[in-house]
PDB file of C-alpha atoms and ligand atoms in Angstrom:
ATOM      1  CA  UNK A   1      16.430  -1.451   6.932  1.00  0.00           C
ATOM      2  CA  UNK A   2      13.761  -0.150   9.861  1.00  0.00           C
ATOM      3  CA  UNK A   3      11.761  -2.294  12.216  1.00  0.00           C
ATOM      4  CA  UNK A   4       7.966  -2.474  11.598  1.00  0.00           C
ATOM      5  CA  UNK A   5       6.436   0.572  11.901  1.00  0.00           C
ATOM      6  CA  UNK A   6       2.786  -1.404  12.476  1.00  0.00           C
ATOM      7  CA  UNK A   7       4.116  -3.793  15.304  1.00  0.00           C
ATOM      8  CA  UNK A   8       2.203  -1.920  17.950  1.00  0.00           C
ATOM      9  CA  UNK A   9      -0.884  -4.287  18.769  1.00  0.00           C
ATOM     10  CA  UNK A  10      -3.030  -1.680  20.280  1.00  0.00           C
ATOM     11  CA  UNK A  11      -2.198   1.059  17.523  1.00  0.00           C
ATOM     12  CA  UNK A  12      -3.250  -1.675  15.029  1.00  0.00           C
ATOM     13  CA  UNK A  13      -6.589  -1.686  16.702  1.00  0.00           C
ATOM     14  CA  UNK A  14      -6.967   1.839  15.466  1.00  0.00           C
ATOM     15  CA  UNK A  15      -5.717   1.806  12.222  1.00  0.00           C
ATOM     16  CA  UNK A  16      -9.314   0.798  10.624  1.00  0.00           C
ATOM     17  CA  UNK A  17     -10.832   3.779  12.407  1.00  0.00           C
ATOM     18  CA  UNK A  18      -8.280   5.754  10.879  1.00  0.00           C
ATOM     19  CA  UNK A  19      -8.369   4.407   7.366  1.00  0.00           C
ATOM     20  CA  UNK A  20     -11.651   3.331   6.821  1.00  0.00           C
ATOM     21  CA  UNK A  21     -13.240   2.413   3.457  1.00  0.00           C
ATOM     22  CA  UNK A  22     -13.289   5.280   1.010  1.00  0.00           C
ATOM     23  CA  UNK A  23     -13.007   6.249  -2.648  1.00  0.00           C
ATOM     24  CA  UNK A  24      -9.951   3.883  -2.507  1.00  0.00           C
ATOM     25  CA  UNK A  25     -12.023   0.760  -1.660  1.00  0.00           C
ATOM     26  CA  UNK A  26     -14.786   1.522  -4.045  1.00  0.00           C
ATOM     27  CA  UNK A  27     -12.159   2.010  -7.315  1.00  0.00           C
ATOM     28  CA  UNK A  28     -10.537  -1.193  -6.558  1.00  0.00           C
ATOM     29  CA  UNK A  29     -13.473  -3.452  -5.981  1.00  0.00           C
ATOM     30  CA  UNK A  30     -14.871  -1.845  -9.184  1.00  0.00           C
ATOM     31  CA  UNK A  31     -11.837  -2.676 -10.929  1.00  0.00           C
ATOM     32  CA  UNK A  32     -11.913  -6.282  -9.812  1.00  0.00           C
ATOM     33  CA  UNK A  33     -15.637  -6.422 -10.540  1.00  0.00           C
ATOM     34  CA  UNK A  34     -15.071  -4.774 -13.934  1.00  0.00           C
ATOM     35  CA  UNK A  35     -12.419  -7.255 -15.194  1.00  0.00           C
ATOM     36  CA  UNK A  36     -13.825 -10.227 -13.633  1.00  0.00           C
ATOM     37  CA  UNK A  37     -11.282 -10.771 -11.033  1.00  0.00           C
ATOM     38  CA  UNK A  38     -11.512 -14.362  -9.891  1.00  0.00           C
ATOM     39  CA  UNK A  39      -8.182 -14.329  -8.463  1.00  0.00           C
ATOM     40  CA  UNK A  40      -6.788 -11.266  -6.627  1.00  0.00           C
ATOM     41  CA  UNK A  41      -3.660 -10.830  -4.678  1.00  0.00           C
ATOM     42  CA  UNK A  42      -3.209  -7.648  -2.339  1.00  0.00           C
ATOM     43  CA  UNK A  43      -0.016  -7.344  -1.630  1.00  0.00           C
ATOM     44  CA  UNK A  44       0.785  -5.036   1.578  1.00  0.00           C
ATOM     45  CA  UNK A  45      -2.984  -5.862   2.664  1.00  0.00           C
ATOM     46  CA  UNK A  46      -2.296  -4.731   6.350  1.00  0.00           C
ATOM     47  CA  UNK A  47      -5.420  -5.247   8.694  1.00  0.00           C
ATOM     48  CA  UNK A  48      -7.148  -6.790   5.601  1.00  0.00           C
ATOM     49  CA  UNK A  49     -10.046  -4.526   5.414  1.00  0.00           C
ATOM     50  CA  UNK A  50     -10.360  -4.156   1.671  1.00  0.00           C
ATOM     51  CA  UNK A  51      -9.040  -7.765   1.345  1.00  0.00           C
ATOM     52  CA  UNK A  52     -11.770  -9.214   2.802  1.00  0.00           C
ATOM     53  CA  UNK A  53     -14.497  -7.185   1.267  1.00  0.00           C
ATOM     54  CA  UNK A  54     -13.108  -8.252  -2.123  1.00  0.00           C
ATOM     55  CA  UNK A  55     -13.807 -11.913  -1.251  1.00  0.00           C
ATOM     56  CA  UNK A  56     -16.804 -13.647  -2.644  1.00  0.00           C
ATOM     57  CA  UNK A  57     -18.000 -17.047  -3.853  1.00  0.00           C
ATOM     58  CA  UNK A  58     -15.873 -18.221  -6.949  1.00  0.00           C
ATOM     59  CA  UNK A  59     -12.785 -15.663  -6.360  1.00  0.00           C
ATOM     60  CA  UNK A  60      -9.557 -16.580  -4.537  1.00  0.00           C
ATOM     61  CA  UNK A  61      -8.180 -13.573  -2.594  1.00  0.00           C
ATOM     62  CA  UNK A  62      -4.802 -13.932  -1.218  1.00  0.00           C
ATOM     63  CA  UNK A  63      -3.888 -11.111   1.377  1.00  0.00           C
ATOM     64  CA  UNK A  64       0.356 -11.000   1.911  1.00  0.00           C
ATOM     65  CA  UNK A  65       2.043  -8.630   4.467  1.00  0.00           C
ATOM     66  CA  UNK A  66       5.339  -8.657   5.945  1.00  0.00           C
ATOM     67  CA  UNK A  67       4.010  -7.238   9.513  1.00  0.00           C
ATOM     68  CA  UNK A  68       3.141  -9.985  11.472  1.00  0.00           C
ATOM     69  CA  UNK A  69       0.949  -7.494  13.577  1.00  0.00           C
ATOM     70  CA  UNK A  70      -1.247  -6.398  10.487  1.00  0.00           C
ATOM     71  CA  UNK A  71      -1.525 -10.009   9.420  1.00  0.00           C
ATOM     72  CA  UNK A  72      -2.512 -11.322  13.104  1.00  0.00           C
ATOM     73  CA  UNK A  73      -5.458  -8.449  13.327  1.00  0.00           C
ATOM     74  CA  UNK A  74      -6.524  -9.182   9.846  1.00  0.00           C
ATOM     75  CA  UNK A  75      -6.604 -12.860  10.699  1.00  0.00           C
ATOM     76  CA  UNK A  76      -9.183 -12.436  13.724  1.00  0.00           C
ATOM     77  CA  UNK A  77     -11.627 -10.075  11.795  1.00  0.00           C
ATOM     78  CA  UNK A  78     -15.186 -11.180  10.822  1.00  0.00           C
ATOM     79  CA  UNK A  79     -14.966 -13.054   7.071  1.00  0.00           C
ATOM     80  CA  UNK A  80     -11.022 -13.316   7.458  1.00  0.00           C
ATOM     81  CA  UNK A  81     -11.692 -17.091   6.551  1.00  0.00           C
ATOM     82  CA  UNK A  82     -12.692 -16.071   2.728  1.00  0.00           C
ATOM     83  CA  UNK A  83      -9.385 -15.094   2.422  1.00  0.00           C
ATOM     84  CA  UNK A  84      -5.761 -16.823   2.206  1.00  0.00           C
ATOM     85  CA  UNK A  85      -3.167 -14.955   4.621  1.00  0.00           C
ATOM     86  CA  UNK A  86       0.553 -14.749   3.554  1.00  0.00           C
ATOM     87  CA  UNK A  87       3.132 -13.450   6.046  1.00  0.00           C
ATOM     88  CA  UNK A  88       6.039 -12.143   3.616  1.00  0.00           C
ATOM     89  CA  UNK A  89       6.642  -9.640   1.251  1.00  0.00           C
ATOM     90  CA  UNK A  90       5.967 -10.263  -2.770  1.00  0.00           C
ATOM     91  CA  UNK A  91       8.909 -12.661  -2.557  1.00  0.00           C
ATOM     92  CA  UNK A  92       6.624 -14.877  -0.843  1.00  0.00           C
ATOM     93  CA  UNK A  93       4.324 -15.138  -4.049  1.00  0.00           C
ATOM     94  CA  UNK A  94       4.650 -18.180  -6.456  1.00  0.00           C
ATOM     95  CA  UNK A  95       5.244 -17.706 -10.150  1.00  0.00           C
ATOM     96  CA  UNK A  96       1.857 -19.099 -10.891  1.00  0.00           C
ATOM     97  CA  UNK A  97       0.804 -16.800 -13.881  1.00  0.00           C
ATOM     98  CA  UNK A  98      -3.146 -17.609 -12.472  1.00  0.00           C
ATOM     99  CA  UNK A  99      -3.959 -14.206 -10.742  1.00  0.00           C
ATOM    100  CA  UNK A 100      -6.701 -11.607 -12.678  1.00  0.00           C
ATOM    101  CA  UNK A 101      -5.702  -9.037 -10.350  1.00  0.00           C
ATOM    102  CA  UNK A 102      -2.469  -7.607  -8.211  1.00  0.00           C
ATOM    103  CA  UNK A 103      -3.085  -4.672  -6.016  1.00  0.00           C
ATOM    104  CA  UNK A 104      -1.316  -2.456  -3.552  1.00  0.00           C
ATOM    105  CA  UNK A 105      -3.172  -0.559  -1.778  1.00  0.00           C
ATOM    106  CA  UNK A 106      -3.198   2.397   1.185  1.00  0.00           C
ATOM    107  CA  UNK A 107       0.251   3.385  -0.574  1.00  0.00           C
ATOM    108  CA  UNK A 108       1.480   0.177   0.309  1.00  0.00           C
ATOM    109  CA  UNK A 109       4.029   0.476  -2.529  1.00  0.00           C
ATOM    110  CA  UNK A 110       5.883   3.416  -0.922  1.00  0.00           C
ATOM    111  CA  UNK A 111       7.334   1.131   1.645  1.00  0.00           C
ATOM    112  CA  UNK A 112       8.962  -0.751  -0.617  1.00  0.00           C
ATOM    113  CA  UNK A 113      12.324   0.400  -1.399  1.00  0.00           C
ATOM    114  CA  UNK A 114      14.385   1.368  -4.387  1.00  0.00           C
ATOM    115  CA  UNK A 115      16.543  -1.896  -3.781  1.00  0.00           C
ATOM    116  CA  UNK A 116      13.552  -3.949  -3.539  1.00  0.00           C
ATOM    117  CA  UNK A 117      11.129  -2.311  -6.116  1.00  0.00           C
ATOM    118  CA  UNK A 118      12.262  -3.990  -9.352  1.00  0.00           C
ATOM    119  CA  UNK A 119      12.178  -7.322  -7.886  1.00  0.00           C
ATOM    120  CA  UNK A 120       8.871  -7.105  -6.443  1.00  0.00           C
ATOM    121  CA  UNK A 121       7.256  -6.028  -9.645  1.00  0.00           C
ATOM    122  CA  UNK A 122       9.028  -8.952 -11.272  1.00  0.00           C
ATOM    123  CA  UNK A 123       7.231 -10.862  -8.515  1.00  0.00           C
ATOM    124  CA  UNK A 124       3.737  -9.699  -9.109  1.00  0.00           C
ATOM    125  CA  UNK A 125       4.576 -10.079 -12.896  1.00  0.00           C
ATOM    126  CA  UNK A 126       5.172 -13.862 -12.542  1.00  0.00           C
ATOM    127  CA  UNK A 127       2.105 -14.414 -10.409  1.00  0.00           C
ATOM    128  CA  UNK A 128      -0.602 -12.312 -12.871  1.00  0.00           C
ATOM    129  CA  UNK A 129      -1.726 -14.306 -15.609  1.00  0.00           C
ATOM    130  CA  UNK A 130      -1.487 -13.213 -19.319  1.00  0.00           C
ATOM    131  CA  UNK A 131      -3.755 -10.253 -19.641  1.00  0.00           C
ATOM    132  CA  UNK A 132      -4.239  -9.876 -15.733  1.00  0.00           C
ATOM    133  CA  UNK A 133      -3.993  -6.201 -13.919  1.00  0.00           C
ATOM    134  CA  UNK A 134      -1.839  -4.653 -11.434  1.00  0.00           C
ATOM    135  CA  UNK A 135      -2.949  -1.350 -10.118  1.00  0.00           C
ATOM    136  CA  UNK A 136      -1.638   0.566  -6.927  1.00  0.00           C
ATOM    137  CA  UNK A 137      -1.654   4.318  -5.707  1.00  0.00           C
ATOM    138  CA  UNK A 138       1.432   6.256  -4.840  1.00  0.00           C
ATOM    139  CA  UNK A 139       1.528   9.660  -3.428  1.00  0.00           C
ATOM    140  CA  UNK A 140       2.895  12.143  -5.966  1.00  0.00           C
ATOM    141  CA  UNK A 141       6.356  13.984  -4.502  1.00  0.00           C
ATOM    142  CA  UNK A 142       5.132  16.917  -6.641  1.00  0.00           C
ATOM    143  CA  UNK A 143       2.739  17.452  -3.985  1.00  0.00           C
ATOM    144  CA  UNK A 144       5.187  17.685  -0.750  1.00  0.00           C
ATOM    145  CA  UNK A 145       3.214  16.302   1.791  1.00  0.00           C
ATOM    146  CA  UNK A 146       5.586  15.913   4.035  1.00  0.00           C
ATOM    147  CA  UNK A 147       5.964  19.224   4.621  1.00  0.00           C
ATOM    148  CA  UNK A 148       2.833  19.413   6.322  1.00  0.00           C
ATOM    149  CA  UNK A 149       3.575  16.261   8.842  1.00  0.00           C
ATOM    150  CA  UNK A 150       5.184  18.944  11.806  1.00  0.00           C
ATOM    151  CA  UNK A 151       4.537  18.201  15.356  1.00  0.00           C
ATOM    152  CA  UNK A 152       2.492  21.538  15.638  1.00  0.00           C
ATOM    153  CA  UNK A 153       0.140  20.851  12.255  1.00  0.00           C
ATOM    154  CA  UNK A 154      -0.422  16.773  13.041  1.00  0.00           C
ATOM    155  CA  UNK A 155      -0.436  17.016  16.787  1.00  0.00           C
ATOM    156  CA  UNK A 156      -4.035  15.542  18.311  1.00  0.00           C
ATOM    157  CA  UNK A 157      -5.773  13.930  21.377  1.00  0.00           C
ATOM    158  CA  UNK A 158      -8.516  11.744  21.310  1.00  0.00           C
ATOM    159  CA  UNK A 159     -10.148   9.073  23.020  1.00  0.00           C
ATOM    160  CA  UNK A 160      -9.750   5.908  21.448  1.00  0.00           C
ATOM    161  CA  UNK A 161     -10.890   2.286  22.051  1.00  0.00           C
ATOM    162  CA  UNK A 162      -7.784   1.578  23.695  1.00  0.00           C
ATOM    163  CA  UNK A 163      -7.415   4.635  25.653  1.00  0.00           C
ATOM    164  CA  UNK A 164      -6.569   8.414  25.328  1.00  0.00           C
ATOM    165  CA  UNK A 165      -4.017   9.326  22.852  1.00  0.00           C
ATOM    166  CA  UNK A 166      -2.035  12.023  22.415  1.00  0.00           C
ATOM    167  CA  UNK A 167      -0.267  11.745  18.884  1.00  0.00           C
ATOM    168  CA  UNK A 168       1.881  13.634  16.013  1.00  0.00           C
ATOM    169  CA  UNK A 169       4.596  13.203  13.433  1.00  0.00           C
ATOM    170  CA  UNK A 170       7.777  14.460  13.258  1.00  0.00           C
ATOM    171  CA  UNK A 171       9.943  14.675  10.022  1.00  0.00           C
ATOM    172  CA  UNK A 172      13.578  13.332  10.687  1.00  0.00           C
ATOM    173  CA  UNK A 173      14.864  13.344   7.037  1.00  0.00           C
ATOM    174  CA  UNK A 174      14.085  14.101   3.692  1.00  0.00           C
ATOM    175  CA  UNK A 175      16.688  13.001   0.864  1.00  0.00           C
ATOM    176  CA  UNK A 176      15.330  13.153  -2.894  1.00  0.00           C
ATOM    177  CA  UNK A 177      12.117  10.634  -2.644  1.00  0.00           C
ATOM    178  CA  UNK A 178      13.094   9.339   0.484  1.00  0.00           C
ATOM    179  CA  UNK A 179      10.792  10.827   3.565  1.00  0.00           C
ATOM    180  CA  UNK A 180      11.943   9.510   7.364  1.00  0.00           C
ATOM    181  CA  UNK A 181       9.147  10.335  10.079  1.00  0.00           C
ATOM    182  CA  UNK A 182       8.329   9.331  13.284  1.00  0.00           C
ATOM    183  CA  UNK A 183       4.797   8.537  14.470  1.00  0.00           C
ATOM    184  CA  UNK A 184       4.707   9.581  18.296  1.00  0.00           C
ATOM    185  CA  UNK A 185       1.967   8.036  20.733  1.00  0.00           C
ATOM    186  CA  UNK A 186       1.558   8.536  24.197  1.00  0.00           C
ATOM    187  CA  UNK A 187      -1.062   6.660  26.161  1.00  0.00           C
ATOM    188  CA  UNK A 188      -2.237   7.463  29.885  1.00  0.00           C
ATOM    189  CA  UNK A 189       0.895   5.769  30.849  1.00  0.00           C
ATOM    190  CA  UNK A 190       2.961   8.641  29.650  1.00  0.00           C
ATOM    191  CA  UNK A 191       5.380   6.356  27.761  1.00  0.00           C
ATOM    192  CA  UNK A 192       5.944   7.900  24.042  1.00  0.00           C
ATOM    193  CA  UNK A 193       5.921   5.061  22.005  1.00  0.00           C
ATOM    194  CA  UNK A 194       7.856   6.082  18.734  1.00  0.00           C
ATOM    195  CA  UNK A 195       7.422   4.179  15.482  1.00  0.00           C
ATOM    196  CA  UNK A 196      10.187   5.451  12.247  1.00  0.00           C
ATOM    197  CA  UNK A 197       8.462   4.902   8.896  1.00  0.00           C
ATOM    198  CA  UNK A 198      10.412   5.484   5.478  1.00  0.00           C
ATOM    199  CA  UNK A 199       8.154   6.374   2.502  1.00  0.00           C
ATOM    200  CA  UNK A 200       9.809   6.263  -0.812  1.00  0.00           C
ATOM    201  CA  UNK A 201       8.044   9.175  -3.111  1.00  0.00           C
ATOM    202  CA  UNK A 202       8.154   8.386  -7.021  1.00  0.00           C
ATOM    203  CA  UNK A 203       7.143  10.286  -9.768  1.00  0.00           C
ATOM    204  CA  UNK A 204       4.733   9.087 -12.044  1.00  0.00           C
ATOM    205  CA  UNK A 205       7.617   8.814 -14.711  1.00  0.00           C
ATOM    206  CA  UNK A 206       9.605   6.548 -12.439  1.00  0.00           C
ATOM    207  CA  UNK A 207       6.900   4.310 -11.457  1.00  0.00           C
ATOM    208  CA  UNK A 208       6.138   3.840 -15.282  1.00  0.00           C
ATOM    209  CA  UNK A 209       9.918   3.155 -15.997  1.00  0.00           C
ATOM    210  CA  UNK A 210       9.776   0.640 -13.271  1.00  0.00           C
ATOM    211  CA  UNK A 211       6.408  -0.928 -14.647  1.00  0.00           C
ATOM    212  CA  UNK A 212       8.162  -1.249 -18.136  1.00  0.00           C
ATOM    213  CA  UNK A 213      11.171  -2.724 -16.936  1.00  0.00           C
ATOM    214  CA  UNK A 214       9.367  -5.517 -14.992  1.00  0.00           C
ATOM    215  CA  UNK A 215       7.365  -6.243 -18.460  1.00  0.00           C
ATOM    216  CA  UNK A 216       3.842  -4.730 -17.990  1.00  0.00           C
ATOM    217  CA  UNK A 217       2.247  -3.311 -20.615  1.00  0.00           C
ATOM    218  CA  UNK A 218      -0.883  -0.678 -21.232  1.00  0.00           C
ATOM    219  CA  UNK A 219       0.489   1.282 -18.378  1.00  0.00           C
ATOM    220  CA  UNK A 220      -1.978   4.113 -17.587  1.00  0.00           C
ATOM    221  CA  UNK A 221      -1.871   6.640 -14.565  1.00  0.00           C
ATOM    222  CA  UNK A 222      -4.736   9.089 -12.934  1.00  0.00           C
ATOM    223  CA  UNK A 223      -5.126  12.089 -10.597  1.00  0.00           C
ATOM    224  CA  UNK A 224      -7.689  10.433  -8.408  1.00  0.00           C
ATOM    225  CA  UNK A 225     -10.078   7.724  -8.287  1.00  0.00           C
ATOM    226  CA  UNK A 226     -12.068   8.418 -10.731  1.00  0.00           C
ATOM    227  CA  UNK A 227      -9.687   9.195 -14.044  1.00  0.00           C
ATOM    228  CA  UNK A 228      -8.524  12.674 -13.820  1.00  0.00           C
ATOM    229  CA  UNK A 229      -5.750  13.547 -15.615  1.00  0.00           C
ATOM    230  CA  UNK A 230      -2.805  13.954 -13.078  1.00  0.00           C
ATOM    231  CA  UNK A 231      -1.608  17.488 -11.803  1.00  0.00           C
ATOM    232  CA  UNK A 232       1.344  19.122  -9.787  1.00  0.00           C
ATOM    233  CA  UNK A 233      -1.507  19.543  -7.371  1.00  0.00           C
ATOM    234  CA  UNK A 234      -2.988  15.901  -7.314  1.00  0.00           C
ATOM    235  CA  UNK A 235      -2.175  14.364  -3.904  1.00  0.00           C
ATOM    236  CA  UNK A 236      -1.514  10.936  -5.170  1.00  0.00           C
ATOM    237  CA  UNK A 237      -2.038   8.851  -8.707  1.00  0.00           C
ATOM    238  CA  UNK A 238      -3.615   5.587  -9.282  1.00  0.00           C
ATOM    239  CA  UNK A 239      -1.540   2.937 -11.705  1.00  0.00           C
ATOM    240  CA  UNK A 240      -2.899   0.353 -13.490  1.00  0.00           C
ATOM    241  CA  UNK A 241      -1.159  -1.865 -15.935  1.00  0.00           C
ATOM    242  CA  UNK A 242      -1.551  -4.967 -17.634  1.00  0.00           C
ATOM    243  CA  UNK A 243       0.821  -8.335 -18.159  1.00  0.00           C
ATOM    244  CA  UNK A 244       0.703  -9.005 -22.056  1.00  0.00           C
ATOM    245  CA  UNK A 245      -1.510 -11.457 -23.430  1.00  0.00           C
ATOM    246  CA  UNK A 246       1.147 -13.545 -24.312  1.00  0.00           C
ATOM    247  CA  UNK A 247       4.873 -13.595 -24.092  1.00  0.00           C
ATOM    248  CA  UNK A 248       6.667 -13.582 -27.262  1.00  0.00           C
ATOM    249  CA  UNK A 249       9.481 -16.219 -28.040  1.00  0.00           C
ATOM    250  CA  UNK A 250      12.738 -14.479 -27.893  1.00  0.00           C
ATOM    251  CA  UNK A 251      14.253 -14.145 -31.286  1.00  0.00           C
ATOM    252  CA  UNK A 252      17.257 -16.647 -32.118  1.00  0.00           C
TER     253      UNK A 252
HETATM  254  C1  SAM B 301      -0.207   1.812   4.978  1.00  0.00           C
HETATM  255  S1  SAM B 301      -0.372   0.382   5.162  1.00  0.00           S
HETATM  256  C2  SAM B 301      -1.760   0.222   3.768  1.00  0.00           C
HETATM  257  C3  SAM B 301      -2.383  -1.250   4.389  1.00  0.00           C
HETATM  258  C4  SAM B 301      -3.513  -1.787   3.550  1.00  0.00           C
HETATM  259  N1  SAM B 301      -3.167  -1.941   2.429  1.00  0.00           N
HETATM  260  C5  SAM B 301      -4.521  -0.136   3.138  1.00  0.00           C
HETATM  261  O1  SAM B 301      -4.974  -0.320   2.003  1.00  0.00           O
HETATM  262  O2  SAM B 301      -5.358   0.457   4.392  1.00  0.00           O
HETATM  263  C6  SAM B 301       1.115  -0.280   4.445  1.00  0.00           C
HETATM  264  C7  SAM B 301       1.389  -1.606   4.369  1.00  0.00           C
HETATM  265  O3  SAM B 301       2.402  -2.023   3.849  1.00  0.00           O
HETATM  266  C8  SAM B 301       2.930  -3.288   4.430  1.00  0.00           C
HETATM  267  N2  SAM B 301       4.285  -3.368   3.849  1.00  0.00           N
HETATM  268  C9  SAM B 301       5.419  -2.522   4.337  1.00  0.00           C
HETATM  269  N3  SAM B 301       6.783  -2.884   3.610  1.00  0.00           N
HETATM  270  C10 SAM B 301       6.102  -3.811   2.596  1.00  0.00           C
HETATM  271  C11 SAM B 301       6.538  -4.750   1.750  1.00  0.00           C
HETATM  272  N4  SAM B 301       8.108  -4.333   1.304  1.00  0.00           N
HETATM  273  N5  SAM B 301       6.195  -5.178   0.714  1.00  0.00           N
HETATM  274  C12 SAM B 301       4.858  -5.386   0.894  1.00  0.00           C
HETATM  275  N6  SAM B 301       4.016  -5.033   1.780  1.00  0.00           N
HETATM  276  C13 SAM B 301       4.932  -3.826   2.812  1.00  0.00           C
HETATM  277  C14 SAM B 301       2.866  -2.312   5.166  1.00  0.00           C
HETATM  278  O4  SAM B 301       3.387  -3.798   6.811  1.00  0.00           O
HETATM  279  C15 SAM B 301       1.692  -2.176   5.964  1.00  0.00           C
HETATM  280  O5  SAM B 301       0.916  -3.146   6.307  1.00  0.00           O
END
């Protein structure tokens, strides 16, 4: 267990600048509209940039995140009143079976440990209605992106709304698919604020198995936001699965 890597309020102010709406947001919004999702859960919603953009009349949107700093920021943004914000992880979801679409974006699923993932997927499964959809993206371990997270390759300096910032990443441990790295941030006061993160890289087959065990069906994945097949060079994959239309009675 590590401390919340998103606990620095000043750095959270920069999150949406560094992670603006892109093809990922267009994909999740298109998915929601395509299945006429009237109820959406965004697990690991962070600052809620995408979450808020999903809200519209006749649709319920829930954003849930274990980072108080991220969620506090989300709650302060314009349009936040259209979303129900929940502080917590997937275990805070009710087993309502009412949700049309559950999403986990910005690679948030990679923060969920192997010990937690089965129960997180079970909680999502219990929240989703029959025929409902789950979708998320996850980085492809074959792409080995962490090898580029060196201080030399990631070092940068920039003027931000919260002051001049020097920043870099430093991978401190790679064990199987578990990658630990430090994010260094130095503002003009000279203090190096270091936040450690652990990301769990999983193969497409590992994720398919986890979804299958949790009871999801029609499990499919692509190598980009437009349906391309996955390749070793795909930086990430996009998963989509459905909860079955009905649950067969156990055979007696
Ligand atoms: C990279 S941010 C993604 C935020 C947002 N979804 C986006 O697309 O920008 C990862 C988020 O996952 C959240 N997170 C960390 N551990 C989690 C867990 N066990 N369950 C759900 N979310 C988690 C973090 O607090 C953080 O807000």
